[in-house]
């Protein structure tokens, strides 16, 4: 029977399969050697030796249980499936280690409201940038980050890394792809949120996994080439700025059905007008150069 023909068990069964020492040993032996798709498959007897088993009946049974879910048989032997390698990566990314048990990090980011120092807090794998004086989340910024990303990085670099990750991933999600599982995303823009203080008009969620984000217009749009070029043209180098340091866009609803919004941003050297639709797809970016307000 080919692996493709085997039934794919549901999540519960897939996790339950790992609850056995022999199966775990087999999987770890495969993952231990695995580097990329080019990694040589492991032969039956090599694998049996690696897990130190003599009873081939028992070994066969557990090998069979893993087949299709966590490993696959090829002409040359056994290889882990993408599920197994993804699970392995997820564990490595988030494993608890002593060096990353901290909850507060220093940044040199100034609060946009009071110009005071901010604190970066890390809780349940989410980073949040707060201003203790204003008692506010700076720029509404809170974003998940794997623990592994804290290793070998200074506090200052940690924050830049988290922000870079958020900007890249939210940009990818705006374009329709989940940064975690590659599934399709749904992007919504709620014009009613524009009138509510502190509300986020943009919502992006994955249709397959639990990846979800709420944000203002900047974060999902800053990795858009024409938007970045337009903002640079009016004197706003977005690569060097955090979105809360950029001027707040004035937003106009051009049409409601289908939704069309105009975001006008005035920088030191002119004004940029970005037109987006209800899925935050960019329709146009225009700039007019000239002195903005000082
Ligand atoms: Zn503040
Ligand atoms: Zn997803």
Short mmCIF file of N, CA and C in Angstrom, two decimals, residues 84-246:
data_model
loop_
_atom_site.label_atom_id
_atom_site.label_comp_id
_atom_site.label_asym_id
_atom_site.label_seq_id
_atom_site.Cartn_x
_atom_site.Cartn_y
_atom_site.Cartn_z
N UNK A 84 6.54 15.94 10.46
CA UNK A 84 7.54 15.62 11.49
C UNK A 84 8.59 16.72 11.58
N UNK A 85 9.08 17.20 10.44
CA UNK A 85 10.13 18.21 10.47
C UNK A 85 9.58 19.55 10.96
N UNK A 86 8.33 19.86 10.61
CA UNK A 86 7.73 21.12 11.08
C UNK A 86 7.52 21.08 12.59
N UNK A 87 7.08 19.93 13.08
CA UNK A 87 6.87 19.77 14.52
C UNK A 87 8.22 19.90 15.26
N UNK A 88 9.23 19.30 14.69
CA UNK A 88 10.58 19.36 15.26
C UNK A 88 11.05 20.81 15.33
N UNK A 89 10.86 21.56 14.25
CA UNK A 89 11.25 22.97 14.21
C UNK A 89 10.48 23.78 15.24
N UNK A 90 9.18 23.48 15.38
CA UNK A 90 8.35 24.23 16.33
C UNK A 90 8.84 24.01 17.76
N UNK A 91 9.23 22.77 18.06
CA UNK A 91 9.73 22.46 19.40
C UNK A 91 11.06 23.18 19.64
N UNK A 92 11.95 23.13 18.64
CA UNK A 92 13.25 23.81 18.77
C UNK A 92 13.07 25.32 18.94
N UNK A 93 12.12 25.89 18.20
CA UNK A 93 11.91 27.34 18.23
C UNK A 93 11.40 27.82 19.58
N UNK A 94 10.65 26.99 20.25
CA UNK A 94 9.96 27.45 21.45
C UNK A 94 10.34 26.74 22.74
N UNK A 95 11.38 25.90 22.68
CA UNK A 95 11.73 25.12 23.88
C UNK A 95 12.19 26.06 25.01
N UNK A 96 11.87 25.69 26.22
CA UNK A 96 12.29 26.53 27.34
C UNK A 96 13.78 26.34 27.60
N UNK A 97 14.50 27.44 27.72
CA UNK A 97 15.91 27.35 28.09
C UNK A 97 16.15 28.43 29.13
N UNK A 98 17.19 28.22 29.93
CA UNK A 98 17.44 29.15 31.03
C UNK A 98 17.74 30.56 30.54
N UNK A 99 18.52 30.63 29.45
CA UNK A 99 18.97 31.94 28.97
C UNK A 99 17.82 32.81 28.50
N UNK A 100 16.65 32.24 28.25
CA UNK A 100 15.56 33.04 27.70
C UNK A 100 14.36 33.08 28.63
N UNK A 101 14.66 33.03 29.94
CA UNK A 101 13.54 33.03 30.87
C UNK A 101 13.20 34.45 31.34
N UNK A 102 13.80 35.45 30.70
CA UNK A 102 13.56 36.83 31.11
C UNK A 102 12.22 37.35 30.59
N UNK A 103 11.72 38.34 31.29
CA UNK A 103 10.43 38.90 30.88
C UNK A 103 10.51 40.36 30.47
N UNK A 104 11.60 41.03 30.83
CA UNK A 104 11.73 42.44 30.47
C UNK A 104 13.02 42.70 29.73
N UNK A 105 12.94 43.51 28.72
CA UNK A 105 14.09 43.83 27.89
C UNK A 105 14.19 45.34 27.73
N UNK A 106 15.43 45.83 27.62
CA UNK A 106 15.62 47.27 27.42
C UNK A 106 15.59 47.58 25.93
N UNK A 107 15.06 48.73 25.59
CA UNK A 107 15.13 49.19 24.20
C UNK A 107 15.53 50.65 24.24
N UNK A 108 15.96 51.18 23.11
CA UNK A 108 16.21 52.62 23.07
C UNK A 108 15.07 53.31 22.34
N UNK A 109 13.95 52.57 22.18
CA UNK A 109 12.79 53.14 21.50
C UNK A 109 12.11 54.15 22.44
N UNK A 110 11.87 55.35 21.92
CA UNK A 110 11.20 56.36 22.74
C UNK A 110 9.69 56.30 22.52
N UNK A 111 8.95 56.59 23.57
CA UNK A 111 7.49 56.60 23.46
C UNK A 111 7.07 57.76 22.55
N UNK A 112 6.24 57.49 21.53
CA UNK A 112 5.87 58.57 20.61
C UNK A 112 5.01 59.65 21.29
N UNK A 113 4.37 59.30 22.41
CA UNK A 113 3.50 60.28 23.08
C UNK A 113 4.27 61.17 24.05
N UNK A 114 5.13 60.57 24.91
CA UNK A 114 5.80 61.36 25.94
C UNK A 114 7.31 61.42 25.77
N UNK A 115 7.84 60.72 24.75
CA UNK A 115 9.27 60.70 24.48
C UNK A 115 10.08 59.99 25.58
N UNK A 116 9.39 59.38 26.53
CA UNK A 116 10.06 58.68 27.62
C UNK A 116 10.53 57.30 27.19
N UNK A 117 11.29 56.61 28.08
CA UNK A 117 11.78 55.26 27.74
C UNK A 117 10.63 54.24 27.72
N UNK A 118 10.78 53.24 26.87
CA UNK A 118 9.75 52.19 26.79
C UNK A 118 10.31 50.88 27.34
N UNK A 119 9.44 49.96 27.65
CA UNK A 119 9.85 48.64 28.12
C UNK A 119 9.29 47.59 27.19
N UNK A 120 10.15 46.63 26.87
CA UNK A 120 9.73 45.52 26.04
C UNK A 120 9.46 44.35 26.98
N UNK A 121 8.24 43.85 27.00
CA UNK A 121 7.94 42.71 27.86
C UNK A 121 7.68 41.47 27.02
N UNK A 122 8.07 40.32 27.58
CA UNK A 122 7.92 39.04 26.88
C UNK A 122 7.11 38.11 27.77
N UNK A 123 5.94 37.77 27.30
CA UNK A 123 5.06 36.95 28.10
C UNK A 123 4.32 35.96 27.21
N UNK A 124 4.39 34.71 27.56
CA UNK A 124 3.75 33.64 26.78
C UNK A 124 4.09 33.74 25.29
N UNK A 125 5.37 33.97 25.03
CA UNK A 125 5.90 34.05 23.66
C UNK A 125 5.39 35.24 22.86
N UNK A 126 4.86 36.25 23.56
CA UNK A 126 4.46 37.49 22.88
C UNK A 126 5.30 38.64 23.42
N UNK A 127 5.82 39.46 22.50
CA UNK A 127 6.49 40.68 22.89
C UNK A 127 5.51 41.84 22.82
N UNK A 128 5.54 42.70 23.83
CA UNK A 128 4.73 43.91 23.81
C UNK A 128 5.61 45.09 24.17
N UNK A 129 5.45 46.17 23.45
CA UNK A 129 6.22 47.38 23.73
C UNK A 129 5.32 48.35 24.48
N UNK A 130 5.74 48.67 25.72
CA UNK A 130 4.89 49.51 26.57
C UNK A 130 5.62 50.76 27.01
N UNK A 131 4.82 51.80 27.27
CA UNK A 131 5.38 52.99 27.90
C UNK A 131 4.85 53.00 29.33
N UNK A 132 5.76 52.87 30.33
CA UNK A 132 5.29 52.84 31.71
C UNK A 132 4.65 54.16 32.16
N UNK A 133 5.14 55.30 31.62
CA UNK A 133 4.56 56.59 32.02
C UNK A 133 3.15 56.77 31.47
N UNK A 134 2.95 56.45 30.21
CA UNK A 134 1.62 56.62 29.60
C UNK A 134 0.71 55.42 29.91
N UNK A 135 1.32 54.31 30.39
CA UNK A 135 0.58 53.08 30.62
C UNK A 135 -0.15 52.63 29.36
N UNK A 136 0.59 52.66 28.24
CA UNK A 136 0.00 52.30 26.95
C UNK A 136 0.90 51.35 26.18
N UNK A 137 0.28 50.61 25.28
CA UNK A 137 1.01 49.76 24.36
C UNK A 137 1.49 50.68 23.23
N UNK A 138 2.80 50.83 23.09
CA UNK A 138 3.33 51.75 22.08
C UNK A 138 2.99 51.23 20.67
N UNK A 139 2.32 52.07 19.89
CA UNK A 139 1.95 51.70 18.51
C UNK A 139 1.03 50.50 18.44
N UNK A 140 0.41 50.13 19.56
CA UNK A 140 -0.44 48.93 19.58
C UNK A 140 0.36 47.68 19.33
N UNK A 141 1.68 47.76 19.64
CA UNK A 141 2.56 46.67 19.22
C UNK A 141 2.65 45.51 20.20
N UNK A 142 2.14 44.37 19.77
CA UNK A 142 2.33 43.11 20.49
C UNK A 142 2.39 42.02 19.43
N UNK A 143 3.45 41.16 19.52
CA UNK A 143 3.65 40.19 18.44
C UNK A 143 4.33 38.93 18.97
N UNK A 144 3.91 37.75 18.47
CA UNK A 144 4.53 36.50 18.94
C UNK A 144 5.95 36.37 18.40
N UNK A 145 6.80 35.73 19.19
CA UNK A 145 8.20 35.56 18.79
C UNK A 145 8.72 34.29 19.45
N UNK A 146 9.31 33.36 18.67
CA UNK A 146 9.81 32.13 19.29
C UNK A 146 10.97 32.42 20.24
N UNK A 147 10.98 31.71 21.36
CA UNK A 147 12.04 31.88 22.38
C UNK A 147 13.43 31.78 21.80
N UNK A 148 13.57 30.88 20.82
CA UNK A 148 14.88 30.65 20.23
C UNK A 148 15.50 31.92 19.66
N UNK A 149 14.63 32.88 19.28
CA UNK A 149 15.11 34.13 18.70
C UNK A 149 15.81 35.03 19.71
N UNK A 150 15.74 34.69 21.00
CA UNK A 150 16.39 35.52 22.02
C UNK A 150 17.85 35.15 22.23
N UNK A 151 18.19 33.94 21.78
CA UNK A 151 19.56 33.46 22.00
C UNK A 151 20.54 34.29 21.18
N UNK A 152 21.67 34.60 21.78
CA UNK A 152 22.77 35.30 21.11
C UNK A 152 22.39 36.68 20.58
N UNK A 153 21.36 37.30 21.16
CA UNK A 153 21.00 38.64 20.71
C UNK A 153 20.95 39.58 21.90
N UNK A 154 21.39 40.81 21.70
CA UNK A 154 21.31 41.81 22.76
C UNK A 154 19.87 42.34 22.81
N UNK A 155 19.51 43.00 23.90
CA UNK A 155 18.16 43.53 24.05
C UNK A 155 17.77 44.41 22.87
N UNK A 156 18.70 45.28 22.51
CA UNK A 156 18.45 46.24 21.42
C UNK A 156 18.14 45.50 20.12
N UNK A 157 18.95 44.50 19.83
CA UNK A 157 18.78 43.75 18.59
C UNK A 157 17.51 42.90 18.65
N UNK A 158 17.16 42.42 19.84
CA UNK A 158 15.94 41.62 19.98
C UNK A 158 14.75 42.43 19.49
N UNK A 159 14.66 43.69 19.92
CA UNK A 159 13.49 44.44 19.50
C UNK A 159 13.46 44.67 18.00
N UNK A 160 14.61 45.02 17.42
CA UNK A 160 14.66 45.22 15.96
C UNK A 160 14.25 43.94 15.23
N UNK A 161 14.68 42.81 15.78
CA UNK A 161 14.37 41.52 15.16
C UNK A 161 12.87 41.21 15.22
N UNK A 162 12.28 41.48 16.38
CA UNK A 162 10.84 41.24 16.53
C UNK A 162 10.07 42.14 15.56
N UNK A 163 10.49 43.39 15.48
CA UNK A 163 9.77 44.34 14.62
C UNK A 163 9.92 43.96 13.14
N UNK A 164 11.13 43.58 12.76
CA UNK A 164 11.39 43.18 11.37
C UNK A 164 10.54 41.96 11.01
N UNK A 165 10.46 41.03 11.96
CA UNK A 165 9.66 39.82 11.74
C UNK A 165 8.18 40.17 11.57
N UNK A 166 7.70 41.06 12.43
CA UNK A 166 6.29 41.45 12.37
C UNK A 166 5.98 42.12 11.02
N UNK A 167 6.85 43.05 10.62
CA UNK A 167 6.60 43.78 9.38
C UNK A 167 6.61 42.85 8.17
N UNK A 168 7.58 41.95 8.15
CA UNK A 168 7.68 41.00 7.03
C UNK A 168 6.49 40.05 7.02
N UNK A 169 6.17 39.49 8.20
CA UNK A 169 5.11 38.48 8.26
C UNK A 169 3.73 39.08 8.02
N UNK A 170 3.47 40.26 8.59
CA UNK A 170 2.16 40.86 8.40
C UNK A 170 1.99 41.28 6.93
N UNK A 171 3.10 41.69 6.29
CA UNK A 171 3.08 42.01 4.86
C UNK A 171 2.73 40.77 4.03
N UNK A 172 3.33 39.65 4.39
CA UNK A 172 3.06 38.38 3.69
C UNK A 172 1.60 37.98 3.87
N UNK A 173 1.12 38.14 5.09
CA UNK A 173 -0.28 37.79 5.40
C UNK A 173 -1.24 38.70 4.63
N UNK A 174 -0.89 39.97 4.47
CA UNK A 174 -1.73 40.89 3.69
C UNK A 174 -1.84 40.41 2.24
N UNK A 175 -0.74 39.84 1.74
CA UNK A 175 -0.74 39.36 0.36
C UNK A 175 -1.43 38.01 0.21
N UNK A 176 -1.96 37.46 1.30
CA UNK A 176 -2.78 36.26 1.18
C UNK A 176 -2.19 34.97 1.69
N UNK A 177 -0.95 35.05 2.30
CA UNK A 177 -0.32 33.81 2.75
C UNK A 177 -0.03 33.83 4.25
N UNK A 178 -0.44 32.78 4.94
CA UNK A 178 -0.16 32.68 6.37
C UNK A 178 1.34 32.46 6.59
N UNK A 179 1.99 33.29 7.43
CA UNK A 179 3.43 33.13 7.68
C UNK A 179 3.76 31.84 8.41
N UNK A 180 2.80 31.26 9.11
CA UNK A 180 3.06 30.03 9.85
C UNK A 180 2.82 28.79 9.00
N UNK A 181 1.66 28.69 8.37
CA UNK A 181 1.29 27.42 7.73
C UNK A 181 1.14 27.51 6.22
N UNK A 182 1.35 28.71 5.63
CA UNK A 182 1.25 28.92 4.18
C UNK A 182 -0.19 28.82 3.66
N UNK A 183 -1.15 28.69 4.56
CA UNK A 183 -2.56 28.65 4.14
C UNK A 183 -3.01 30.02 3.67
N UNK A 184 -4.23 30.09 3.14
CA UNK A 184 -4.75 31.37 2.67
C UNK A 184 -5.24 32.20 3.86
N UNK A 185 -5.12 33.52 3.71
CA UNK A 185 -5.57 34.41 4.78
C UNK A 185 -6.77 35.23 4.32
N UNK A 186 -7.51 35.74 5.28
CA UNK A 186 -8.60 36.66 5.00
C UNK A 186 -8.21 38.01 5.57
N UNK A 187 -8.30 39.04 4.73
CA UNK A 187 -7.97 40.40 5.17
C UNK A 187 -9.25 41.21 5.18
N UNK A 188 -9.52 41.86 6.31
CA UNK A 188 -10.71 42.72 6.37
C UNK A 188 -10.32 44.11 6.82
N UNK A 189 -11.02 45.09 6.30
CA UNK A 189 -10.82 46.47 6.72
C UNK A 189 -12.18 46.96 7.23
N UNK A 190 -12.18 47.44 8.46
CA UNK A 190 -13.43 47.89 9.06
C UNK A 190 -13.43 49.42 9.15
N UNK A 191 -14.13 50.09 8.23
CA UNK A 191 -14.09 51.57 8.23
C UNK A 191 -14.68 52.16 9.51
N UNK A 192 -15.56 51.41 10.18
CA UNK A 192 -16.18 51.92 11.42
C UNK A 192 -15.13 52.10 12.52
N UNK A 193 -14.04 51.30 12.44
CA UNK A 193 -12.99 51.38 13.47
C UNK A 193 -12.22 52.69 13.38
N UNK A 194 -12.32 53.37 12.22
CA UNK A 194 -11.58 54.62 12.05
C UNK A 194 -12.04 55.69 13.02
N UNK A 195 -13.30 55.61 13.43
CA UNK A 195 -13.85 56.62 14.34
C UNK A 195 -13.69 56.26 15.81
N UNK A 196 -13.28 55.01 16.06
CA UNK A 196 -13.13 54.59 17.46
C UNK A 196 -11.69 54.71 17.90
N UNK A 197 -11.48 55.35 19.02
CA UNK A 197 -10.14 55.56 19.54
C UNK A 197 -9.50 54.22 19.92
N UNK A 198 -8.29 54.00 19.45
CA UNK A 198 -7.57 52.78 19.83
C UNK A 198 -8.03 51.52 19.13
N UNK A 199 -9.00 51.62 18.22
CA UNK A 199 -9.47 50.43 17.52
C UNK A 199 -8.60 50.19 16.29
N UNK A 200 -8.43 48.91 15.91
CA UNK A 200 -7.62 48.59 14.74
C UNK A 200 -8.51 48.33 13.54
N UNK A 201 -8.32 49.08 12.46
CA UNK A 201 -9.20 48.89 11.30
C UNK A 201 -8.89 47.63 10.48
N UNK A 202 -7.65 47.11 10.60
CA UNK A 202 -7.27 45.98 9.75
C UNK A 202 -7.23 44.69 10.56
N UNK A 203 -7.85 43.65 10.04
CA UNK A 203 -7.81 42.32 10.66
C UNK A 203 -7.33 41.32 9.61
N UNK A 204 -6.36 40.49 9.97
CA UNK A 204 -5.90 39.45 9.05
C UNK A 204 -5.87 38.13 9.81
N UNK A 205 -6.49 37.11 9.25
CA UNK A 205 -6.46 35.82 9.94
C UNK A 205 -6.28 34.69 8.95
N UNK A 206 -5.68 33.62 9.44
CA UNK A 206 -5.43 32.44 8.61
C UNK A 206 -6.69 31.58 8.59
N UNK A 207 -6.98 31.01 7.43
CA UNK A 207 -8.18 30.17 7.31
C UNK A 207 -7.91 28.74 7.78
N UNK A 208 -6.62 28.42 8.05
CA UNK A 208 -6.29 27.05 8.47
C UNK A 208 -5.86 26.97 9.93
N UNK A 209 -4.89 27.79 10.32
CA UNK A 209 -4.35 27.68 11.69
C UNK A 209 -4.83 28.87 12.54
N UNK A 210 -4.15 29.12 13.65
CA UNK A 210 -4.64 30.15 14.58
C UNK A 210 -3.97 31.51 14.37
N UNK A 211 -3.18 31.68 13.31
CA UNK A 211 -2.46 32.94 13.09
C UNK A 211 -3.47 34.07 12.86
N UNK A 212 -3.33 35.13 13.63
CA UNK A 212 -4.28 36.25 13.51
C UNK A 212 -3.57 37.53 13.93
N UNK A 213 -3.93 38.65 13.30
CA UNK A 213 -3.35 39.92 13.69
C UNK A 213 -4.37 41.04 13.50
N UNK A 214 -4.31 42.02 14.38
CA UNK A 214 -5.12 43.23 14.22
C UNK A 214 -4.13 44.37 14.16
N UNK A 215 -4.33 45.30 13.26
CA UNK A 215 -3.36 46.39 13.18
C UNK A 215 -3.93 47.62 12.52
N UNK A 216 -3.11 48.67 12.51
CA UNK A 216 -3.43 49.86 11.75
C UNK A 216 -3.02 49.62 10.30
N UNK A 217 -2.99 50.66 9.49
CA UNK A 217 -2.68 50.49 8.07
C UNK A 217 -1.20 50.30 7.79
N UNK A 218 -0.35 50.91 8.60
CA UNK A 218 1.07 50.92 8.26
C UNK A 218 1.72 49.54 8.25
N UNK A 219 1.61 48.80 9.34
CA UNK A 219 2.38 47.55 9.47
C UNK A 219 2.19 46.61 8.26
N UNK A 220 0.92 46.36 7.82
CA UNK A 220 0.78 45.47 6.67
C UNK A 220 1.26 46.08 5.35
N UNK A 221 1.34 47.42 5.29
CA UNK A 221 1.66 48.07 4.01
C UNK A 221 3.12 48.46 3.85
N UNK A 222 3.88 48.50 4.95
CA UNK A 222 5.25 49.02 4.87
C UNK A 222 6.18 48.17 4.02
N UNK A 223 5.86 46.88 3.85
CA UNK A 223 6.72 46.04 3.02
C UNK A 223 6.25 46.05 1.56
N UNK A 224 5.26 46.87 1.24
CA UNK A 224 4.80 47.02 -0.14
C UNK A 224 5.77 47.98 -0.85
N UNK A 225 6.36 47.54 -1.96
CA UNK A 225 7.43 48.31 -2.60
C UNK A 225 7.00 49.72 -3.01
N UNK A 226 5.80 49.84 -3.62
CA UNK A 226 5.39 51.17 -4.09
C UNK A 226 5.05 52.09 -2.91
N UNK A 227 4.48 51.52 -1.86
CA UNK A 227 4.17 52.32 -0.67
C UNK A 227 5.46 52.83 -0.05
N UNK A 228 6.44 51.92 0.11
CA UNK A 228 7.71 52.31 0.72
C UNK A 228 8.41 53.38 -0.14
N UNK A 229 8.35 53.21 -1.47
CA UNK A 229 8.99 54.18 -2.37
C UNK A 229 8.29 55.53 -2.28
N UNK A 230 6.95 55.50 -2.22
CA UNK A 230 6.17 56.74 -2.14
C UNK A 230 6.47 57.50 -0.85
N UNK A 231 6.57 56.76 0.25
CA UNK A 231 6.85 57.41 1.53
C UNK A 231 8.26 57.97 1.57
N UNK A 232 9.19 57.26 0.94
CA UNK A 232 10.57 57.74 0.89
C UNK A 232 10.63 59.06 0.10
N UNK A 233 9.83 59.10 -0.97
CA UNK A 233 9.79 60.29 -1.82
C UNK A 233 9.35 61.54 -1.06
N UNK A 234 8.50 61.35 -0.07
CA UNK A 234 8.03 62.53 0.69
C UNK A 234 8.83 62.69 1.99
N UNK A 235 9.99 62.03 2.03
CA UNK A 235 10.91 62.26 3.15
C UNK A 235 10.70 61.35 4.34
N UNK A 236 10.04 60.19 4.12
CA UNK A 236 9.82 59.25 5.22
C UNK A 236 10.50 57.92 4.90
N UNK A 237 11.77 57.76 5.35
CA UNK A 237 12.46 56.50 5.08
C UNK A 237 11.94 55.40 6.00
N UNK A 238 11.00 54.59 5.50
CA UNK A 238 10.31 53.62 6.36
C UNK A 238 11.20 52.49 6.87
N UNK A 239 12.30 52.23 6.16
CA UNK A 239 13.20 51.17 6.62
C UNK A 239 13.83 51.51 7.96
N UNK A 240 13.96 52.82 8.23
CA UNK A 240 14.64 53.23 9.45
C UNK A 240 13.67 53.68 10.54
N UNK A 241 12.38 53.59 10.27
CA UNK A 241 11.41 54.11 11.25
C UNK A 241 10.47 53.01 11.73
N UNK A 242 9.98 53.18 12.94
CA UNK A 242 8.90 52.31 13.40
C UNK A 242 7.60 52.99 12.99
N UNK A 243 6.55 52.21 12.76
CA UNK A 243 5.34 52.81 12.18
C UNK A 243 4.72 53.88 13.08
N UNK A 244 4.96 53.79 14.41
CA UNK A 244 4.37 54.80 15.29
C UNK A 244 5.10 56.13 15.21
N UNK A 245 6.28 56.12 14.58
CA UNK A 245 6.99 57.39 14.40
C UNK A 245 6.58 58.09 13.10
N UNK A 246 5.82 57.41 12.27
CA UNK A 246 5.38 58.02 11.00
C UNK A 246 4.13 58.85 11.25
#
